[in-house]
């Protein structure tokens, strides 16, 4: 058995109705790559229209609240996301961990809420530049995992982990393939020690300045089961070559 690669786009706060055409183009062209899962996490307000426009594609959110409902002004629950046609959500992106001061405990609750609804949860972890320079990259990421992984991976919903070094996001800087491989191996080991054999089937994505020119070498690293792509996911012309690189990569034996 081998894990399929997952290439997920994170549109962040980009995208208007006029960009639905880009989503259509990405969805249509992605269909030729039958061995890759492709997903787009768009602004919440576009989810329903996007999922109606491309019903066979995975459209998702960039965050959900952990509660089912209640007095949480401005927030969206996992059930609402599902109701709008969403299939997945990112949780614990570093931009939210930093700007919204989301704690590991909150991220854990969000991942559990998403999985409980049957949504795929892409849980983000990653160290800052300071932490890497101090030699604390692996310990930082493992501590984030310990605090924010759901109690157990659901049997009918998918958990994925995205390793996104904060200093690589939107900067054009990427860790070496040795650094990526070392971190993904450490994450895999922690997933197995936490979930047993089920930890082997959790996809581990790399994120941070992934683009057409570096995708193939990143996908060739053991335990890189896909990518979370920000800037290069906004245009079909930039994103599709990344999907093609994933399709051409050798699947990892489980
Ligand atoms: P980037 O963003 O690809 O623009 O670096 C990745 C992310 O933040 O998920």
Tab-separated table of C-alpha atoms in Angstrom, residues 4 13 32 43 59 64 69 73 96 106 110 116 156 163 180 184-185 187 200-201 216:
chain	number	residue	atom	x	y	z
A	4	UNK	CA	-1.264	9.195	-2.445
A	13	UNK	CA	-7.139	36.353	2.361
A	32	UNK	CA	-5.813	14.310	-15.375
A	43	UNK	CA	-11.747	32.303	1.990
A	59	UNK	CA	-12.829	22.735	-1.315
A	64	UNK	CA	-12.889	26.463	12.025
A	69	UNK	CA	-22.323	26.644	17.851
A	73	UNK	CA	-18.937	36.440	16.707
A	96	UNK	CA	-3.321	32.187	13.174
A	106	UNK	CA	-7.234	25.346	20.864
A	110	UNK	CA	-10.356	22.516	16.365
A	116	UNK	CA	-15.861	14.647	14.339
A	156	UNK	CA	-13.825	7.958	8.894
A	163	UNK	CA	5.224	20.983	8.480
A	180	UNK	CA	12.879	18.617	5.490
A	184	UNK	CA	9.327	14.682	8.487
A	185	UNK	CA	11.003	11.562	9.888
A	187	UNK	CA	7.049	13.816	12.830
A	200	UNK	CA	1.889	5.492	9.281
A	201	UNK	CA	-1.074	6.522	7.150
A	216	UNK	CA	9.914	17.834	-7.560
